[in-house]
Coordinates of C-alpha atoms in Angstrom, one line a residue:
X1 CA 134.6 69.1 38.9
X2 CA 133.0 71.6 41.2
X3 CA 134.3 71.9 44.8
X4 CA 132.4 72.6 48.0
X5 CA 134.5 75.5 49.3
X6 CA 132.3 78.3 50.7
X7 CA 129.3 75.9 50.8
X8 CA 127.3 75.6 54.1
X9 CA 128.3 72.1 55.1
X10 CA 125.2 71.3 57.3
X11 CA 123.0 72.5 54.4
X12 CA 124.9 70.3 51.9
X13 CA 124.6 67.3 54.2
X14 CA 120.9 67.9 54.6
X15 CA 120.5 68.1 50.8
X16 CA 122.3 64.9 50.3
X17 CA 119.9 62.9 52.4
X18 CA 116.8 64.8 51.3
X19 CA 113.8 62.6 50.3
X20 CA 113.5 62.0 46.6
X21 CA 110.7 63.6 44.6
X22 CA 107.3 62.0 44.9
X23 CA 106.7 59.6 41.9
X24 CA 103.1 59.3 40.8
X25 CA 101.5 57.2 38.1
X26 CA 98.4 58.4 36.4
X27 CA 96.3 55.9 34.4
X28 CA 93.8 57.0 31.8
X29 CA 91.7 55.0 29.4
X30 CA 92.1 57.7 26.7
X31 CA 94.9 60.2 26.7
X32 CA 93.2 62.3 24.0
X33 CA 89.9 63.0 26.0
X34 CA 89.5 66.5 27.4
X35 CA 89.2 65.2 30.9
X36 CA 92.7 63.7 30.8
X37 CA 94.2 66.7 29.0
X38 CA 92.9 69.2 31.5
X39 CA 92.8 67.4 34.7
X40 CA 96.1 65.4 34.4
X41 CA 98.3 66.3 31.4
X42 CA 98.2 70.0 32.1
X43 CA 99.5 69.4 35.6
X44 CA 102.6 67.5 34.7
X45 CA 104.9 70.6 34.4
X46 CA 103.5 72.5 37.4
X47 CA 103.7 69.4 39.6
X48 CA 107.3 68.8 38.6
X49 CA 108.1 72.4 39.8
X50 CA 106.6 71.3 43.1
X51 CA 108.8 68.3 43.4
X52 CA 106.3 65.7 42.1
X53 CA 107.1 63.6 39.1
X54 CA 104.1 62.2 37.4
X55 CA 104.0 59.5 34.6
X56 CA 100.8 59.5 32.6
X57 CA 100.0 56.3 30.7
X58 CA 97.1 54.9 28.8
X59 CA 95.5 51.7 30.1
X60 CA 96.4 48.9 27.6
X61 CA 93.6 47.1 25.9
X62 CA 95.1 43.7 26.1
X63 CA 95.1 41.5 29.2
X64 CA 98.9 41.0 29.3
X65 CA 99.8 44.6 28.9
X66 CA 97.2 45.7 31.5
X67 CA 98.5 43.2 34.0
X68 CA 102.1 44.3 33.5
X69 CA 101.1 48.0 34.0
X70 CA 99.1 47.3 37.1
X71 CA 102.0 45.3 38.6
X72 CA 104.4 48.2 37.9
X73 CA 102.3 50.4 40.3
X74 CA 104.4 49.3 43.2
X75 CA 107.3 51.4 42.0
X76 CA 105.3 54.6 42.7
X77 CA 104.4 56.5 45.8
X78 CA 100.8 56.8 44.6
X79 CA 98.6 55.9 41.7
X80 CA 95.8 58.1 40.2
X81 CA 93.1 56.2 38.3
X82 CA 91.5 58.8 36.0
X83 CA 87.8 58.4 35.5
X84 CA 87.9 54.7 34.7
X85 CA 85.9 52.1 36.6
X86 CA 87.8 48.9 36.4
X87 CA 86.4 45.4 36.5
X88 CA 86.9 43.7 40.0
X89 CA 89.8 41.5 38.9
X90 CA 91.9 44.4 37.5
X91 CA 90.9 46.6 40.4
X92 CA 92.1 44.0 42.9
X93 CA 95.4 43.7 41.1
X94 CA 95.9 47.5 41.1
X95 CA 95.0 47.7 44.8
X96 CA 97.5 44.9 45.6
X97 CA 100.4 46.9 44.1
X98 CA 99.4 50.5 44.6
X99 CA 100.7 52.0 47.9
X100 CA 98.1 54.7 47.7
X101 CA 95.2 54.8 45.2
X102 CA 93.4 58.0 44.2
X103 CA 90.4 58.3 41.8
X104 CA 90.0 61.4 39.7
X105 CA 86.5 62.0 38.3
X106 CA 84.7 64.8 36.4
X107 CA 81.7 62.9 35.1
X108 CA 79.0 60.8 36.7
X109 CA 80.7 57.6 35.8
X110 CA 78.6 55.7 38.3
X111 CA 75.6 56.3 36.1
X112 CA 75.2 55.6 32.4
X113 CA 73.2 57.9 30.1
X114 CA 69.7 56.6 29.6
X115 CA 70.5 55.1 26.1
X116 CA 72.3 52.1 27.4
X117 CA 70.8 48.7 28.3
X118 CA 70.2 47.1 31.7
X119 CA 73.3 44.9 31.6
X120 CA 75.6 47.8 31.1
X121 CA 74.0 49.6 34.0
X122 CA 74.4 46.6 36.2
X123 CA 78.1 46.2 35.2
X124 CA 78.7 49.9 35.9
X125 CA 77.0 49.6 39.4
X126 CA 79.2 46.7 40.3
X127 CA 82.4 48.4 39.2
X128 CA 81.4 51.6 41.1
X129 CA 80.8 49.5 44.3
X130 CA 84.2 47.8 44.0
X131 CA 86.0 51.1 43.2
X132 CA 84.5 52.8 46.2
X133 CA 85.8 50.1 48.5
X134 CA 89.3 50.0 46.9
X135 CA 90.3 53.6 46.6
X136 CA 91.9 55.7 49.4
X137 CA 90.7 59.1 48.2
X138 CA 88.5 60.7 45.5
X139 CA 89.3 63.9 43.7
X140 CA 86.0 65.1 42.2
X141 CA 85.3 68.0 39.8
X142 CA 82.2 69.1 41.8
X143 CA 80.2 68.5 45.0
X144 CA 77.6 66.3 43.4
X145 CA 80.3 63.7 42.3
X146 CA 82.1 63.9 45.7
X147 CA 78.8 63.3 47.5
X148 CA 78.1 60.1 45.4
X149 CA 81.4 58.6 46.7
X150 CA 81.1 60.0 50.2
X151 CA 77.8 58.1 50.5
X152 CA 79.9 54.9 49.9
X153 CA 82.2 55.8 52.7
X154 CA 85.0 57.4 50.6
X155 CA 87.1 60.4 51.6
X156 CA 86.7 63.0 48.8
X157 CA 88.1 66.4 47.9
X158 CA 87.0 68.8 45.2
X159 CA 89.3 70.1 42.6
X160 CA 87.3 71.9 39.9
X161 CA 88.2 71.3 36.2
X162 CA 90.6 74.0 35.1
X163 CA 91.4 75.5 31.7
X164 CA 94.5 76.7 30.0
X165 CA 93.4 80.3 29.9
X166 CA 96.4 81.6 27.9
X167 CA 95.3 79.5 24.9
X168 CA 92.2 81.6 24.5
X169 CA 92.1 84.9 22.7
X170 CA 89.7 87.4 24.3
X171 CA 86.7 88.3 22.1
X172 CA 86.6 92.0 21.0
X173 CA 82.8 92.7 21.1
X174 CA 81.4 95.0 18.4
X175 CA 77.9 96.0 17.4
X176 CA 76.5 93.7 14.8
X177 CA 73.1 93.1 13.1
X178 CA 73.9 89.4 13.1
X179 CA 74.8 88.4 16.6
X180 CA 75.9 84.8 16.8
X181 CA 75.0 82.2 19.5
X182 CA 77.9 79.8 19.8
X183 CA 77.7 76.2 21.1
X184 CA 80.7 73.9 21.4
X185 CA 80.5 70.3 22.3
X186 CA 80.6 66.6 21.3
X187 CA 78.2 64.3 19.6
X188 CA 77.0 63.1 23.0
X189 CA 75.7 66.5 24.1
X190 CA 74.4 67.6 20.7
X191 CA 70.8 66.4 21.7
X192 CA 70.8 69.1 24.4
X193 CA 71.2 71.7 21.7
X194 CA 68.6 70.1 19.5
X195 CA 66.0 70.4 22.3
X196 CA 66.8 74.1 22.5
X197 CA 66.1 74.8 18.8
X198 CA 62.4 75.8 19.2
X199 CA 63.5 78.3 21.8
X200 CA 66.3 79.7 19.6
X201 CA 63.7 80.1 16.8
X202 CA 61.5 82.0 19.2
X203 CA 64.4 84.3 20.1
X204 CA 65.0 84.9 16.4
X205 CA 61.5 86.4 16.2
X206 CA 62.7 88.9 18.7
X207 CA 66.1 89.4 17.0
X208 CA 65.7 88.7 13.3
X209 CA 69.5 88.9 12.6
X210 CA 70.3 86.1 15.1
X211 CA 72.6 83.3 13.9
X212 CA 73.8 80.0 15.4
X213 CA 77.4 78.8 15.3
X214 CA 78.3 75.2 16.3
X215 CA 81.8 73.8 17.0
X216 CA 82.1 70.1 17.3
X217 CA 82.5 66.7 15.7
X218 CA 79.0 66.7 14.1
X219 CA 77.0 69.3 12.3
X220 CA 73.5 70.2 13.2
X221 CA 71.0 69.5 10.4
X222 CA 67.4 70.6 9.9
X223 CA 67.6 73.4 12.4
X224 CA 65.2 75.7 10.5
X225 CA 67.5 78.7 11.1
X226 CA 70.8 79.9 9.8
X227 CA 73.6 77.6 11.2
X228 CA 77.3 77.8 10.6
X229 CA 79.4 74.7 11.6
X230 CA 83.1 74.5 12.3
X231 CA 84.7 71.1 12.9
X232 CA 86.5 71.2 16.3
X233 CA 90.2 71.0 16.7
X234 CA 92.6 72.1 19.5
X235 CA 94.5 74.3 17.1
X236 CA 91.5 76.3 15.9
X237 CA 89.3 76.2 19.0
X238 CA 90.0 79.7 20.3
X239 CA 89.7 81.3 16.8
X240 CA 86.4 79.5 16.3
X241 CA 85.0 80.7 19.6
X242 CA 85.9 84.3 18.7
X243 CA 83.5 84.1 15.8
X244 CA 80.6 83.9 18.3
X245 CA 79.1 86.6 20.5
X246 CA 77.2 84.6 23.2
X247 CA 78.1 81.2 24.5
X248 CA 75.1 78.9 25.3
X249 CA 75.0 75.8 27.5
X250 CA 71.6 74.2 27.5
X251 CA 71.6 71.2 30.0
X252 CA 68.7 69.0 31.0
X253 CA 68.5 68.0 34.7
X254 CA 69.2 64.3 35.4
X255 CA 71.6 62.2 37.4
X256 CA 74.1 62.1 34.5
X257 CA 74.1 65.8 33.7
X258 CA 74.3 66.8 37.4
X259 CA 77.8 65.3 37.3
X260 CA 79.0 67.6 34.5
X261 CA 81.7 70.1 35.4
X262 CA 80.8 72.8 33.0
X263 CA 83.9 72.7 30.7
X264 CA 82.2 74.4 27.8
X265 CA 81.2 77.3 30.1
X266 CA 84.9 77.7 31.1
X267 CA 85.8 77.8 27.4
X268 CA 83.2 80.5 26.7
X269 CA 84.4 82.6 29.7
X270 CA 88.1 82.1 28.8
X271 CA 87.2 83.5 25.3
X272 CA 85.6 86.5 26.8
X273 CA 82.0 85.5 25.9
X274 CA 78.9 86.1 28.0
X275 CA 77.1 82.8 28.8
X276 CA 73.5 81.7 28.9
X277 CA 73.2 78.4 30.7
X278 CA 70.7 76.1 32.4
X279 CA 71.4 76.2 36.2
X280 CA 72.1 72.5 36.3
X281 CA 75.0 71.1 38.4
X282 CA 78.2 73.1 38.1
X283 CA 76.6 75.5 35.6
X284 CA 74.8 77.3 38.5
X285 CA 78.1 78.0 40.3
X286 CA 80.2 78.8 37.2
X287 CA 77.8 81.4 35.8
X288 CA 77.2 84.4 38.1
X289 CA 73.8 85.6 37.1
X290 CA 73.8 89.1 35.6
X291 CA 77.6 89.3 36.1
X292 CA 79.3 86.8 33.8
X293 CA 76.1 85.7 32.1
X294 CA 72.5 84.7 32.5
X295 CA 70.9 81.6 34.0
X296 CA 67.8 80.4 32.2
X297 CA 66.0 77.8 34.3
X298 CA 62.9 77.3 32.1
X299 CA 62.5 77.1 28.3
X300 CA 60.5 80.3 28.4
X301 CA 63.4 82.1 30.0
X302 CA 65.8 81.6 27.1
X303 CA 64.3 83.9 24.4
X304 CA 64.4 87.0 26.6
X305 CA 67.9 86.2 27.8
X306 CA 69.1 85.7 24.2
X307 CA 67.5 88.9 23.1
X308 CA 68.9 90.9 26.0
X309 CA 72.4 90.0 25.2
X310 CA 72.0 90.0 21.4
X311 CA 70.8 93.6 21.5
X312 CA 73.4 95.1 23.9
X313 CA 77.0 95.0 22.9
X314 CA 78.1 96.8 26.0
X315 CA 76.5 94.2 28.2
X316 CA 78.1 91.4 26.2
X317 CA 81.5 93.0 26.6
X318 CA 81.1 93.6 30.3
X319 CA 79.9 90.1 31.1
X320 CA 82.6 88.6 28.8
X321 CA 85.4 90.5 30.6
X322 CA 84.0 89.4 34.0
X323 CA 83.9 85.8 32.9
X324 CA 87.5 86.0 31.7
X325 CA 88.6 87.4 35.1
X326 CA 86.7 84.7 36.9
X327 CA 88.4 81.8 35.1
X328 CA 91.8 83.5 35.6
X329 CA 91.2 83.8 39.4
X330 CA 89.4 80.5 40.2
X331 CA 90.1 77.9 37.4
X332 CA 93.8 78.2 36.7
X333 CA 96.2 75.3 36.3
X334 CA 98.4 76.6 39.1
X335 CA 95.6 76.5 41.6
X336 CA 94.8 72.9 40.6
X337 CA 98.5 72.0 40.9
X338 CA 98.6 73.4 44.4
X339 CA 95.5 71.4 45.5
X340 CA 97.0 68.2 44.0
X341 CA 100.4 68.8 45.6
X342 CA 98.8 69.1 49.0
X343 CA 96.8 65.9 48.5
X344 CA 99.7 63.9 47.2
X345 CA 102.2 65.0 49.9
X346 CA 100.0 63.9 52.7

């Protein structure tokens, strides 16, 4: 047993009646998705250091489990619904039991990609309307998403998507006759790369040794140019990126892609790669033209941009180093934790 001799008694008394740590519940539809890993899971430890305990759970598929989880929300100071638009019945149940309800979003969840049918779009619109009325505050990954909710009368703050910079080994750029473009992404964004293939073939005419490296869950077939594919995994992501020399992020401009928060660009920059990107949505603010990479607004801008970086190892190294510094300074987990702590403590 430890005594209290020599302890400042007023301070001890104050500590004994101090308010308990904030308890927060974060609800995700998929704990494995990158959005949840980087915007919620990565914050658990730094928020705990700031006196905020957060429980992260996956939304049950079954009706009974979902009902029990939503009823348990009353035990927390606040609830964060991560990216999921609930149906009106579940949303009302959540709102009834949550003292304060926040919505975290890094995609244009209020819109569906063009491939879905009209019924799905109507359902999404209804859920977006109900969500906008129910939540107390939106935490958005970029200004475009925040504006969509503000137009519905919601208070919104911007917390950019962050990256675990320390996980990424910095590329050591060396002269090569076979410079590699590298693209990392999922099956859903692979069509954006397919649309760029004619441009890459044009760039290869300027730089005959050019190669393409893809990292993802699906290989690119019939590219009509040399392509190396590496299946994506968390364990090998950094090593795979280091096999490339120039990161590319082609992005068409529509209401879905404008909501993208540029995570693949952050990955390239963390790995010390220069970036060539379409200036769409967050891309335009993440890539500082001629400093951390090049912005290519039109298809005809891409071949020259690719050739410029492919043929200049010093330029690749300088832009890659600038990109690494940028993510360290502006997209760290600690910065996101500070922003969340301020929001949750209000």
